[in-house]
Short mmCIF file of C-alpha atoms in Angstrom, two decimals:
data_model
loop_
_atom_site.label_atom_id
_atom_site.label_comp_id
_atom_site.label_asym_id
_atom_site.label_seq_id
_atom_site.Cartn_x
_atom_site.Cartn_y
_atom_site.Cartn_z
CA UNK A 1 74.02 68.22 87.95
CA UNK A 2 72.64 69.45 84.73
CA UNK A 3 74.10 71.29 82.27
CA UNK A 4 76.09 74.19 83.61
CA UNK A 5 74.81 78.06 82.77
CA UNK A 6 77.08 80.44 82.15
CA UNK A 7 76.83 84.15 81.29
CA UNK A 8 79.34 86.09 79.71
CA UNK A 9 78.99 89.94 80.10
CA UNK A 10 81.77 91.96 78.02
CA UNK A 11 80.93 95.10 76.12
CA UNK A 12 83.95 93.23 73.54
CA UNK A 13 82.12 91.54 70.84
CA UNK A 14 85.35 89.21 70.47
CA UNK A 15 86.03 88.27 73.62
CA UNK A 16 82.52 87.45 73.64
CA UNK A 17 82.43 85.14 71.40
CA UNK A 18 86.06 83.72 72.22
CA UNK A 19 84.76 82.43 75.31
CA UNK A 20 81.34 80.89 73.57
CA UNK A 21 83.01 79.13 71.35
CA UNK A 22 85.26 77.65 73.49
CA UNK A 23 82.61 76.65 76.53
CA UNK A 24 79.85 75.34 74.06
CA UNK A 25 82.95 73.03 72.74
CA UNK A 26 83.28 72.03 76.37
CA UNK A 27 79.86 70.94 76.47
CA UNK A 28 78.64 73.89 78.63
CA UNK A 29 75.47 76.70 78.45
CA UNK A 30 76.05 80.00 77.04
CA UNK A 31 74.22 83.20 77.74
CA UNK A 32 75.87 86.22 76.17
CA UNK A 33 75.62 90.14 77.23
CA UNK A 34 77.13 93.46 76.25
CA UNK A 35 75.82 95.62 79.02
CA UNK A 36 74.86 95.23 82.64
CA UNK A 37 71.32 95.74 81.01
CA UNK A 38 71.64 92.76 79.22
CA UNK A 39 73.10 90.90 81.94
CA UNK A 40 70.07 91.57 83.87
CA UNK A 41 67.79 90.72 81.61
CA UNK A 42 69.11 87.48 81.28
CA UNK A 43 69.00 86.98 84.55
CA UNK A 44 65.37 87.73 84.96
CA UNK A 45 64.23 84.31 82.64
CA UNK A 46 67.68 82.40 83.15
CA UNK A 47 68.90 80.51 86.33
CA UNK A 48 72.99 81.18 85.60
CA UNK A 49 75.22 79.21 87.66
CA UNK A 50 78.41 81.21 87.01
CA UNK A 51 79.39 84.60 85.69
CA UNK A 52 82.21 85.67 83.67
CA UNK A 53 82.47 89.23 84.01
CA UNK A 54 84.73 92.29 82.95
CA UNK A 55 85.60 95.10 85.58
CA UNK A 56 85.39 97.86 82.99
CA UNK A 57 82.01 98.09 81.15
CA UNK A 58 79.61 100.65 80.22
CA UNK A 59 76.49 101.75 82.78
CA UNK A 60 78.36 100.48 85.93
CA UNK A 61 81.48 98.53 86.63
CA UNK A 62 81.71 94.95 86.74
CA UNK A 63 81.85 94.58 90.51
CA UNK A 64 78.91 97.01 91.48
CA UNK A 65 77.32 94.41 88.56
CA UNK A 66 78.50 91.19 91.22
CA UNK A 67 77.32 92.88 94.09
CA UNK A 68 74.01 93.27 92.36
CA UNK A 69 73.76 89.69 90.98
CA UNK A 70 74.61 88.37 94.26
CA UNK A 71 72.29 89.98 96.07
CA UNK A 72 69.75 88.57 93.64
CA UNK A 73 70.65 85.33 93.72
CA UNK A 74 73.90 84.66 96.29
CA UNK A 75 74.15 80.83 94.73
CA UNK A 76 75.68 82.46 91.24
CA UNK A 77 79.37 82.17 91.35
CA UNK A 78 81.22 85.25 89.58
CA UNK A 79 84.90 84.83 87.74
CA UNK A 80 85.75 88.64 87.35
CA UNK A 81 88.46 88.98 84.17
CA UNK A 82 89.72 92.81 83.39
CA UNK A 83 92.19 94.55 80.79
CA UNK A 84 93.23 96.63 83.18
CA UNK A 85 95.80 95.41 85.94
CA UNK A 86 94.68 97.35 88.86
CA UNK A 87 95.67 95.51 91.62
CA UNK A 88 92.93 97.48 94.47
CA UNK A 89 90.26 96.49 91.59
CA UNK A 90 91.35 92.72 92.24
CA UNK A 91 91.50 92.88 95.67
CA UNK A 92 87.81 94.49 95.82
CA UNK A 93 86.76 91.95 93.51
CA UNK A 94 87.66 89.12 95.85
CA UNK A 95 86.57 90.60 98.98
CA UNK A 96 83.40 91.36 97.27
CA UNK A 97 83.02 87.49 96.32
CA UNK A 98 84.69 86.44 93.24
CA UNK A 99 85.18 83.25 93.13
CA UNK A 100 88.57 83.58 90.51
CA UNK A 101 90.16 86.56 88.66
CA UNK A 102 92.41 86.77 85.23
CA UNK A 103 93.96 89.21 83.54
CA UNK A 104 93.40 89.70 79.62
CA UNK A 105 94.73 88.51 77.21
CA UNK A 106 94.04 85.05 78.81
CA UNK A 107 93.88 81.59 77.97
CA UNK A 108 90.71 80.10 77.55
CA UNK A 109 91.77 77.01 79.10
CA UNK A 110 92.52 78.67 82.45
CA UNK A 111 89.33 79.95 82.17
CA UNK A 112 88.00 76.53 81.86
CA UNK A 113 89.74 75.45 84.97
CA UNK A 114 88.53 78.47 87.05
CA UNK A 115 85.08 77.25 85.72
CA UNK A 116 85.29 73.35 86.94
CA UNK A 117 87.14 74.48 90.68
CA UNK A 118 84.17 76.88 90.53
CA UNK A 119 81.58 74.59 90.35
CA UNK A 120 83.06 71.81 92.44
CA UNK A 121 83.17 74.93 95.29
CA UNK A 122 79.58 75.79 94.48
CA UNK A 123 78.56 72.39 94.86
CA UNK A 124 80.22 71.98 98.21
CA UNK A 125 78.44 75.13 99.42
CA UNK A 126 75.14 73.81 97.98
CA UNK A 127 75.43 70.15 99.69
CA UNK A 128 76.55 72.35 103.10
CA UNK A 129 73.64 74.72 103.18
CA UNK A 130 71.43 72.15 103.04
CA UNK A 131 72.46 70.12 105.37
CA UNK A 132 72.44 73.69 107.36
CA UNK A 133 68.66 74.13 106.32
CA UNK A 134 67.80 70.73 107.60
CA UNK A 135 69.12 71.29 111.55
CA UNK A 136 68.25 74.72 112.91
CA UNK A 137 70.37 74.03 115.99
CA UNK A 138 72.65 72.07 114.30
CA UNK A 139 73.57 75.20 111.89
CA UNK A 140 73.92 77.30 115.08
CA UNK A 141 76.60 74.99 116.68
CA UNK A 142 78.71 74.82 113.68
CA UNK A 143 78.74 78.25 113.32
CA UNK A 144 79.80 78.71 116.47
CA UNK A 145 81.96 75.90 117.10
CA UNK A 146 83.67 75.51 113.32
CA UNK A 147 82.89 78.72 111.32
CA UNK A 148 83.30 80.93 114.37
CA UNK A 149 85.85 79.45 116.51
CA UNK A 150 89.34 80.90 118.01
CA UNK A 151 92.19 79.86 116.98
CA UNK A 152 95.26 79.48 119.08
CA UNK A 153 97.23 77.45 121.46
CA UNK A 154 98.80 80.12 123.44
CA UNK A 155 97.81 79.92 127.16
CA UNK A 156 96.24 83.67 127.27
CA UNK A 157 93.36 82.15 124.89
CA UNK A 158 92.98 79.16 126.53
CA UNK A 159 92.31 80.62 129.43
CA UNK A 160 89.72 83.70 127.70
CA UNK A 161 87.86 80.56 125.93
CA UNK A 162 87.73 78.91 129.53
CA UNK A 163 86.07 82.27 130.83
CA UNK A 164 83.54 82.09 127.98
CA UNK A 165 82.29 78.35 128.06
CA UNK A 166 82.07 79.11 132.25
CA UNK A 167 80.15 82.29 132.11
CA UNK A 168 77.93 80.82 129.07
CA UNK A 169 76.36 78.77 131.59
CA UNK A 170 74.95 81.80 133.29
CA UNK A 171 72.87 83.20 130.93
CA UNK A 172 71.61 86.69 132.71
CA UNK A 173 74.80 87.57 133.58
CA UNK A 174 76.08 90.80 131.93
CA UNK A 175 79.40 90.29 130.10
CA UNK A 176 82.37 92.96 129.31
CA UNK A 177 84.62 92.34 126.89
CA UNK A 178 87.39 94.33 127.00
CA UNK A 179 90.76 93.74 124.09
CA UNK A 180 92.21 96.19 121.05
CA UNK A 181 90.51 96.69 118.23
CA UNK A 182 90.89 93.32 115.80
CA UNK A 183 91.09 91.13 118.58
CA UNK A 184 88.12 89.01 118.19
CA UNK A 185 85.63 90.44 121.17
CA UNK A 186 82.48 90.15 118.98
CA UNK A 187 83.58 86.59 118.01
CA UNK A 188 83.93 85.76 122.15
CA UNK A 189 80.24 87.27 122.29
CA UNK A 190 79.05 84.99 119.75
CA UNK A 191 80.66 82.19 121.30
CA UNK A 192 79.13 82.96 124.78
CA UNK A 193 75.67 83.25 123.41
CA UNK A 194 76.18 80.04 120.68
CA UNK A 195 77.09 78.09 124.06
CA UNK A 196 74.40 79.25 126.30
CA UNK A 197 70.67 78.25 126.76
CA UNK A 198 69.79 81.19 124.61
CA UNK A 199 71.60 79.39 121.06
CA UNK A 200 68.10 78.96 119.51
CA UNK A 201 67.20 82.79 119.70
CA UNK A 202 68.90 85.71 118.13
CA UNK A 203 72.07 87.55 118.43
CA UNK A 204 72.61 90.67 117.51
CA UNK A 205 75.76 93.44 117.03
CA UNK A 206 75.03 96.72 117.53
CA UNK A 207 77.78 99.49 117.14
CA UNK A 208 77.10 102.08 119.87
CA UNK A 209 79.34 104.66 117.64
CA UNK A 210 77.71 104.81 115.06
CA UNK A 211 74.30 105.57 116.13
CA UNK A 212 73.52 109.54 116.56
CA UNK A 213 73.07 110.59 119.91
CA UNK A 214 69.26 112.11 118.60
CA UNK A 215 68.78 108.90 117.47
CA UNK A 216 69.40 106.65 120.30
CA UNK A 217 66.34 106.03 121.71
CA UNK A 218 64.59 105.30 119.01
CA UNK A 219 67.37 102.37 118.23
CA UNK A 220 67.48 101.01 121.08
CA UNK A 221 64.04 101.12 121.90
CA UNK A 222 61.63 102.12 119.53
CA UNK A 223 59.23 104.35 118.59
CA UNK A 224 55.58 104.91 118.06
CA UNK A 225 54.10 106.05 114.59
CA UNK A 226 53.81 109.89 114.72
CA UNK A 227 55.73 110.41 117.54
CA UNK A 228 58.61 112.36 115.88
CA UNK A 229 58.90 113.99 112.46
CA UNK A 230 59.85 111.35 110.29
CA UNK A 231 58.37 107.76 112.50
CA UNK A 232 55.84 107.18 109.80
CA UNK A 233 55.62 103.80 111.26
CA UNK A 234 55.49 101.90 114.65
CA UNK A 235 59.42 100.38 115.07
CA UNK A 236 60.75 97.65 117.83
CA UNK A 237 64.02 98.56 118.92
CA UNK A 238 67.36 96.49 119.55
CA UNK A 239 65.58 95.23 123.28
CA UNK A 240 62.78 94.24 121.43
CA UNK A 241 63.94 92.45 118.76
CA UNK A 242 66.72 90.73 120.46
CA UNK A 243 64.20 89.51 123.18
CA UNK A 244 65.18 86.01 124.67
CA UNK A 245 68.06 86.46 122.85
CA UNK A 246 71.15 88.25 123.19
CA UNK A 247 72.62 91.40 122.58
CA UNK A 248 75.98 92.51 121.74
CA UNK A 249 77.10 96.59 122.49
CA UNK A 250 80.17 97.19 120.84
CA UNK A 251 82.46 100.28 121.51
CA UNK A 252 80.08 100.94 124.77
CA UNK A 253 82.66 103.66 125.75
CA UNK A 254 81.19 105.60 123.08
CA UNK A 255 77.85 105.72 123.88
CA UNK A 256 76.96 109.59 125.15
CA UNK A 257 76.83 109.82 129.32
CA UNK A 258 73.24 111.17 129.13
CA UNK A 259 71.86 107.94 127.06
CA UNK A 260 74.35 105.59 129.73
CA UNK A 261 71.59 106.71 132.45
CA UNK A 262 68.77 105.03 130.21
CA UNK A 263 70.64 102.40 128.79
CA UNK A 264 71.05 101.41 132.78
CA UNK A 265 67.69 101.61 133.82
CA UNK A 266 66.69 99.16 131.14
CA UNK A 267 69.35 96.61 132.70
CA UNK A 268 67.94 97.04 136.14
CA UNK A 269 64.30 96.98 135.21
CA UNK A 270 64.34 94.51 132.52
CA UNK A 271 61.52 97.13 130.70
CA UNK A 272 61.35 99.66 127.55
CA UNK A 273 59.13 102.49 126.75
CA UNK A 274 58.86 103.16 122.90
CA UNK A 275 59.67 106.51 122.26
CA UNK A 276 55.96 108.50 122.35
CA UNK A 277 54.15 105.91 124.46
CA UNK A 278 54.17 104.87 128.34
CA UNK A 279 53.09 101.35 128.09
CA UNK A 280 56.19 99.21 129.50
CA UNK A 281 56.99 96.25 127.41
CA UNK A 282 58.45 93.18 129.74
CA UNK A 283 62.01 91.80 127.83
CA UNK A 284 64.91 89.00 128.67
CA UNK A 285 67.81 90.05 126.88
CA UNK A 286 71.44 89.35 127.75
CA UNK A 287 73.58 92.01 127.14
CA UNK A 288 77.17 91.45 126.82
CA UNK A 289 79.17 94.88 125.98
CA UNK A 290 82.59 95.42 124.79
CA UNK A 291 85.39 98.04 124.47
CA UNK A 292 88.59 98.90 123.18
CA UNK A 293 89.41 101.63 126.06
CA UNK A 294 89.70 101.51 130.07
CA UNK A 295 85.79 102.04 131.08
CA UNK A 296 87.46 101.41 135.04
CA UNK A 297 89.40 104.62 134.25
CA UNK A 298 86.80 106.20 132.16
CA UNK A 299 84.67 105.88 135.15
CA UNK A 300 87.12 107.34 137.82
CA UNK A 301 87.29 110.24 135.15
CA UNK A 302 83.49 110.81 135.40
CA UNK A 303 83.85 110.32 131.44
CA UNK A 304 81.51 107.17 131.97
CA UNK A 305 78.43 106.13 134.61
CA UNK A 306 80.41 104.29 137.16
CA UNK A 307 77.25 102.62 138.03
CA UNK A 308 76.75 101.13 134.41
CA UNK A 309 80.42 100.31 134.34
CA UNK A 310 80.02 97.54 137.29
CA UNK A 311 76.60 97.03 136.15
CA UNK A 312 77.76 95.37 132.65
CA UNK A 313 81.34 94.10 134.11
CA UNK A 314 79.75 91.58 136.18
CA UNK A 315 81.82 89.32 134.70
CA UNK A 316 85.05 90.87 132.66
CA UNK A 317 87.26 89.05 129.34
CA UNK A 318 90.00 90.82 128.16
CA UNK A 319 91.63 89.75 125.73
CA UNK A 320 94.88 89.78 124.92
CA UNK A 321 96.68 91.57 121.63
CA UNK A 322 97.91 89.62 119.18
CA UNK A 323 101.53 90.70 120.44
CA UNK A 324 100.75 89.47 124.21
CA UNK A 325 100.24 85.68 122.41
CA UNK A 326 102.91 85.08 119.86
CA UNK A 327 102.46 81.69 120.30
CA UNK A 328 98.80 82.02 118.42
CA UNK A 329 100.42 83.12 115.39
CA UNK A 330 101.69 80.56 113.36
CA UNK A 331 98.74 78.88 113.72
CA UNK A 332 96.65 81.54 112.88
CA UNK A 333 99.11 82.09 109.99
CA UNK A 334 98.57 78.63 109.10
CA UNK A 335 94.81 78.74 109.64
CA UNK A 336 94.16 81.57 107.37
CA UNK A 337 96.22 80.31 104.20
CA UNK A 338 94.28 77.25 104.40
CA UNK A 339 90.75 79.16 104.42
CA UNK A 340 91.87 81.62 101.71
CA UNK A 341 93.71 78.54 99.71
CA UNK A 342 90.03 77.03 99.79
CA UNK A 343 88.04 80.13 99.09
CA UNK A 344 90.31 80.97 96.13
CA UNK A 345 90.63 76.99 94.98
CA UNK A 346 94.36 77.64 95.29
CA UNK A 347 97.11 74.92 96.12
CA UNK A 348 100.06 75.98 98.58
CA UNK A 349 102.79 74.02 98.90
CA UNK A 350 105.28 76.06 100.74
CA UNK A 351 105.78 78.81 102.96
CA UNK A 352 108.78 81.18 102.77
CA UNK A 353 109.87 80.45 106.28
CA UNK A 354 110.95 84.15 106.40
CA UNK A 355 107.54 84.90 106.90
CA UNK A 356 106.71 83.65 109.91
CA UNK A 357 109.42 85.08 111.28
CA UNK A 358 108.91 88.55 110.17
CA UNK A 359 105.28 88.02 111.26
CA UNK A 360 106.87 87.01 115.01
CA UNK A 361 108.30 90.30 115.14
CA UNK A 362 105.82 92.58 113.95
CA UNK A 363 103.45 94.63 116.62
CA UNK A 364 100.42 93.99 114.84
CA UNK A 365 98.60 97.16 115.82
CA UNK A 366 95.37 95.68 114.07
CA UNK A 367 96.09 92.41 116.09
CA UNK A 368 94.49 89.13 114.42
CA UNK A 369 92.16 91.25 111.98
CA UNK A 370 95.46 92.33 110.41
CA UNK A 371 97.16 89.56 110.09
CA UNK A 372 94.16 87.81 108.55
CA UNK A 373 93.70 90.73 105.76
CA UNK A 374 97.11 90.15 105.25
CA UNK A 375 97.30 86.75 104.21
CA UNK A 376 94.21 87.59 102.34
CA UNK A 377 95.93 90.31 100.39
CA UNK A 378 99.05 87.73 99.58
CA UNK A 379 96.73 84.77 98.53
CA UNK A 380 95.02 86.92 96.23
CA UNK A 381 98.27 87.99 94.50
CA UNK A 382 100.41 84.69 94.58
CA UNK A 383 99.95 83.29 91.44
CA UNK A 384 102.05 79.95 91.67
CA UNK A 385 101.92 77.24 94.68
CA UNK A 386 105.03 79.36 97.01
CA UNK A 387 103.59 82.02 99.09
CA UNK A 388 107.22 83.83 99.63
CA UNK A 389 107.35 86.99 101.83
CA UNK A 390 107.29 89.25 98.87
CA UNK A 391 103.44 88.42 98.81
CA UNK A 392 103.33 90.49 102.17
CA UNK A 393 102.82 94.38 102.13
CA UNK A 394 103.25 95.52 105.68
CA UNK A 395 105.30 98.17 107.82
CA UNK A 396 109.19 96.48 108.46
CA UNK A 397 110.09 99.44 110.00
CA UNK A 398 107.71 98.33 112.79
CA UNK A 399 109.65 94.86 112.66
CA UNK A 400 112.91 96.28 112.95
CA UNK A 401 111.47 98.88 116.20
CA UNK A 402 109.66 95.87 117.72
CA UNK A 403 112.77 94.33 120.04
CA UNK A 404 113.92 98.01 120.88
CA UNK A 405 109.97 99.07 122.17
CA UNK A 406 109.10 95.76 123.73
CA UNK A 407 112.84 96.53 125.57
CA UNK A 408 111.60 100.13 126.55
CA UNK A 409 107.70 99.08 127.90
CA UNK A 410 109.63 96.46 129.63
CA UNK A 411 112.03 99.12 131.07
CA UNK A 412 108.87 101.85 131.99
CA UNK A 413 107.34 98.93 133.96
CA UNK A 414 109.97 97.83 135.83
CA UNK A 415 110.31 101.78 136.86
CA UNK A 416 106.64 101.88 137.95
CA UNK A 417 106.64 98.81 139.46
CA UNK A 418 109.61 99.95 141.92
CA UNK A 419 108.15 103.07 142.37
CA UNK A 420 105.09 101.52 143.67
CA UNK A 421 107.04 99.14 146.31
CA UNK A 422 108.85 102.46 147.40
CA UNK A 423 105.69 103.91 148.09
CA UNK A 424 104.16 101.60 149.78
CA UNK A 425 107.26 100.87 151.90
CA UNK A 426 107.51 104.89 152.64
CA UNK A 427 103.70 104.73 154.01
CA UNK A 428 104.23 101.49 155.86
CA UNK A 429 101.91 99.98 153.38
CA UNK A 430 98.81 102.45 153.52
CA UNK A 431 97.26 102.75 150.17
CA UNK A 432 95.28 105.54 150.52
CA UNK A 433 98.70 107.51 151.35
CA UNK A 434 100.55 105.45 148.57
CA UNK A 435 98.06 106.59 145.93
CA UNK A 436 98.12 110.24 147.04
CA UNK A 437 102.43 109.92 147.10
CA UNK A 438 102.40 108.54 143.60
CA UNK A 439 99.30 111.40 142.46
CA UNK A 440 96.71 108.86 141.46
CA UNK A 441 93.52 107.23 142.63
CA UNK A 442 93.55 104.75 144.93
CA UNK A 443 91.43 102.33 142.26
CA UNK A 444 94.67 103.00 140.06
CA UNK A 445 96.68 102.06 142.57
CA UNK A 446 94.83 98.95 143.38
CA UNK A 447 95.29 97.81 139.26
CA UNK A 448 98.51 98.55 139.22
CA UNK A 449 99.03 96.00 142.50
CA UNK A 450 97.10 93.21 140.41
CA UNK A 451 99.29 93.86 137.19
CA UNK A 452 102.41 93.68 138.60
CA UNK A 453 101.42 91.24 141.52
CA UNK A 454 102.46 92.79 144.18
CA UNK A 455 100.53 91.76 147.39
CA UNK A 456 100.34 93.35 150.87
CA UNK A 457 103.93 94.37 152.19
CA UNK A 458 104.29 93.29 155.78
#
């Protein structure tokens, strides 16, 4: 590689030229700023490889100055250092891309350091993206088998990643995803579209919540210019630009009961009208939908379209909470301090062994998604090569409760359960006049059988 460019931006004239000093000595490029201005100029007739940057300056702050750079140019490599030790600053800073992150006064040879595991992880990520650039396809299945894949060994996973490979195959069938939020449904999606005949076209996530109900049609299927105040221009919507590809509907329980109705009719007819026009435009999209709440109860509640509900669970996942697969996470433990330890160019040796057992007894209410921004938040403050369980912020008082609920659930279903069999036994197995003993439906009833396995009492 040639020699390596590196900007410095500090609005301190000495720490400025502490750092030049030392890099030109070390045989390295150096471009100098006191201001983002300056930074940016640079920038405009330089190609930097790596940025040193301070968190405090004047104009913006250092990491709206990343954010910027790396939209720019996402190859530069940024090494945030700060006077200040504000620990949510340093987190930011790393989940906003930072390579590396020091605390002044430092010494300018563990700057050096950051600098050579920062270009030995740049030129990893150069040497991968091109070999990414040169196979379409080949990108696709490694970011669905490697990048994307689902960690675990506990049987409830095994048995959801059957499910997905299986109904991958099929690739009209409408998909339902059902799990807690943090559970990994849109990763499942992905993985049922990566692994189906559709892996060359796109995918695409759209968040039913967070698109206004006045603003739905237009979304999801476009508009024509002129057709409403403010469509200055002709727009596809999601069914048009995820044609021949597929389509992922996240938090579908959301989604308003009058838009269900035309949301349905789409499904059926496999057609869209752009908002202001009546031409019908023909497309083939899968659409695979997910939620975090009972749609089968939602619909018995009239609270959702019981026709779109079996409509889009032609085929049903659910999958399980963290808590439900215990067995998944010391390998997801395991998992994430590697990717972290190689994102951060940091070196673990050992694990308290405290914390995987504090982690086995902790409901993780934000199921893997928690646990991963956990070990995220600990790798970014562990500063030797022992990641102890004083590294990890989270709620013991859940730890400490977790035997005694897990005791009580356990209790409340064995109560239901027996309640059920008593019914059943006082209405010589009739359902209908089960359900109406125990004052529900009789599609509540029927759940309950398949939860608890009981089968017909004769």
């Amino acid at each position: 590689m040639n020699e390596l460019k590196i900007l410095v931006l500090d609005d301190e004239k000495r720490v400025r030229e502490e750092i030049e000093e030392f890099l030109v000595g070390n045989h390295y490029k150096v471009y100098k700023a006191a201001s983002p201005s300056e930074a940016f100029t640079v920038l405009k007739n330089i190609k930097i490889d790596i940025g040193i940057i301070d968190i405090k300056l004047p104009e913006m702050d250092g990491i709206t100055v990343m954010k910027k750079i790396k939209e720019q140019d996402p190859t530069i490599e940024i090494i945030m250092i700060s006077g200040h030790g504000d620990m949510n600053s340093v987190i930011e800073a790393m989940r906003s891309g930072a390579a590396d992150y020091f605390p002044k006064p430092f010494r300018l040879l563990e700057i050096n350091n950051a600098i050579e595991r920062t270009k030995r992880f740049r030129d990893l990520n150069l040497k991968l993206q091109e070999v990414e650039a040169s196979n379409t396809l080949l990108s696709k299945e490694l970011h669905a088998n490697i990048g994307q894949r689902l960690i675990g060994e506990s049987r409830a996973l095994k048995k959801v990643i059957d499910l997905m490979s299986k109904v991958a195959k099929s690739d009209t069938t409408s998909v339902l995803i059902t799990g807690e939020s943090g559970t990994g449904k849109e990763l499942i999606a992905r993985g049922i579209h990566y692994l189906s005949n559709r892996k060359n076209k796109s995918f695409h996530s759209v968040n039913c919540s967070a698109i206004p109900e006045s603003l739905f049609e237009s979304e999801f299927f476009g508009h024509k210019k002129g057709s409403f105040t403010g469509a200055d221009n002709d727009k596809q919507g999601w069914f048009e630009i995820a044609d021949k590809g597929t389509l992922f509907l996240d938090e579908i329980s959301d989604m308003p009961l009058n838009q269900q109705a035309k949301l349905l009719r789409v499904l059926e007819e496999r057609k869209v009208s752009k908002v202001g026009s009546h031409n019908l435009i023909a497309v083939d999209v899968r659409v695979i939908a997910a939620s975090n709440r009972d749609l089968e109860k939602m619909s018995e509640d009239n609270k959702f379209r019981f026709d779109l509900y079996h409509r889009l669970s032609s085929f049903v996942i659910h999958v399980p909470p963290l808590r439900e697969r215990k067995e998944d996470i010391k390998v997801l433990l395991n998992y994430f301090i590697k990717e972290y330890s190689r994102r951060m160019a940091k070196s673990i040796k050992t694990v308290d062994p405290e914390i995987f057992n504090d982690l086995l007894n902790y409901s993780f209410p934000g199921n893997v998604r928690e646990l991963k921004n956990m070990v995220e938040r600990a790798m970014i403050v562990c500063d030797e090569d022992h990641l102890s369980i004083n590294h990890f912020l989270f709620n013991r008082d859940k730890i400490s409760r977790n035997h005694e609920l897990q005791a009580e659930v356990l209790d409340l279903e064995l109560t239901e359960k027996e309640m059920i069999l008593k019914a059943l036994e006082r209405t010589g197995n009739n359902k209908s006049k089960a359900a109406a003993l125990l004052n529900i439906s009789w599609q509540s009833l029927d759940r309950r059988l398949k939860k608890y396995g009981i089968t017909d009492q004769s």
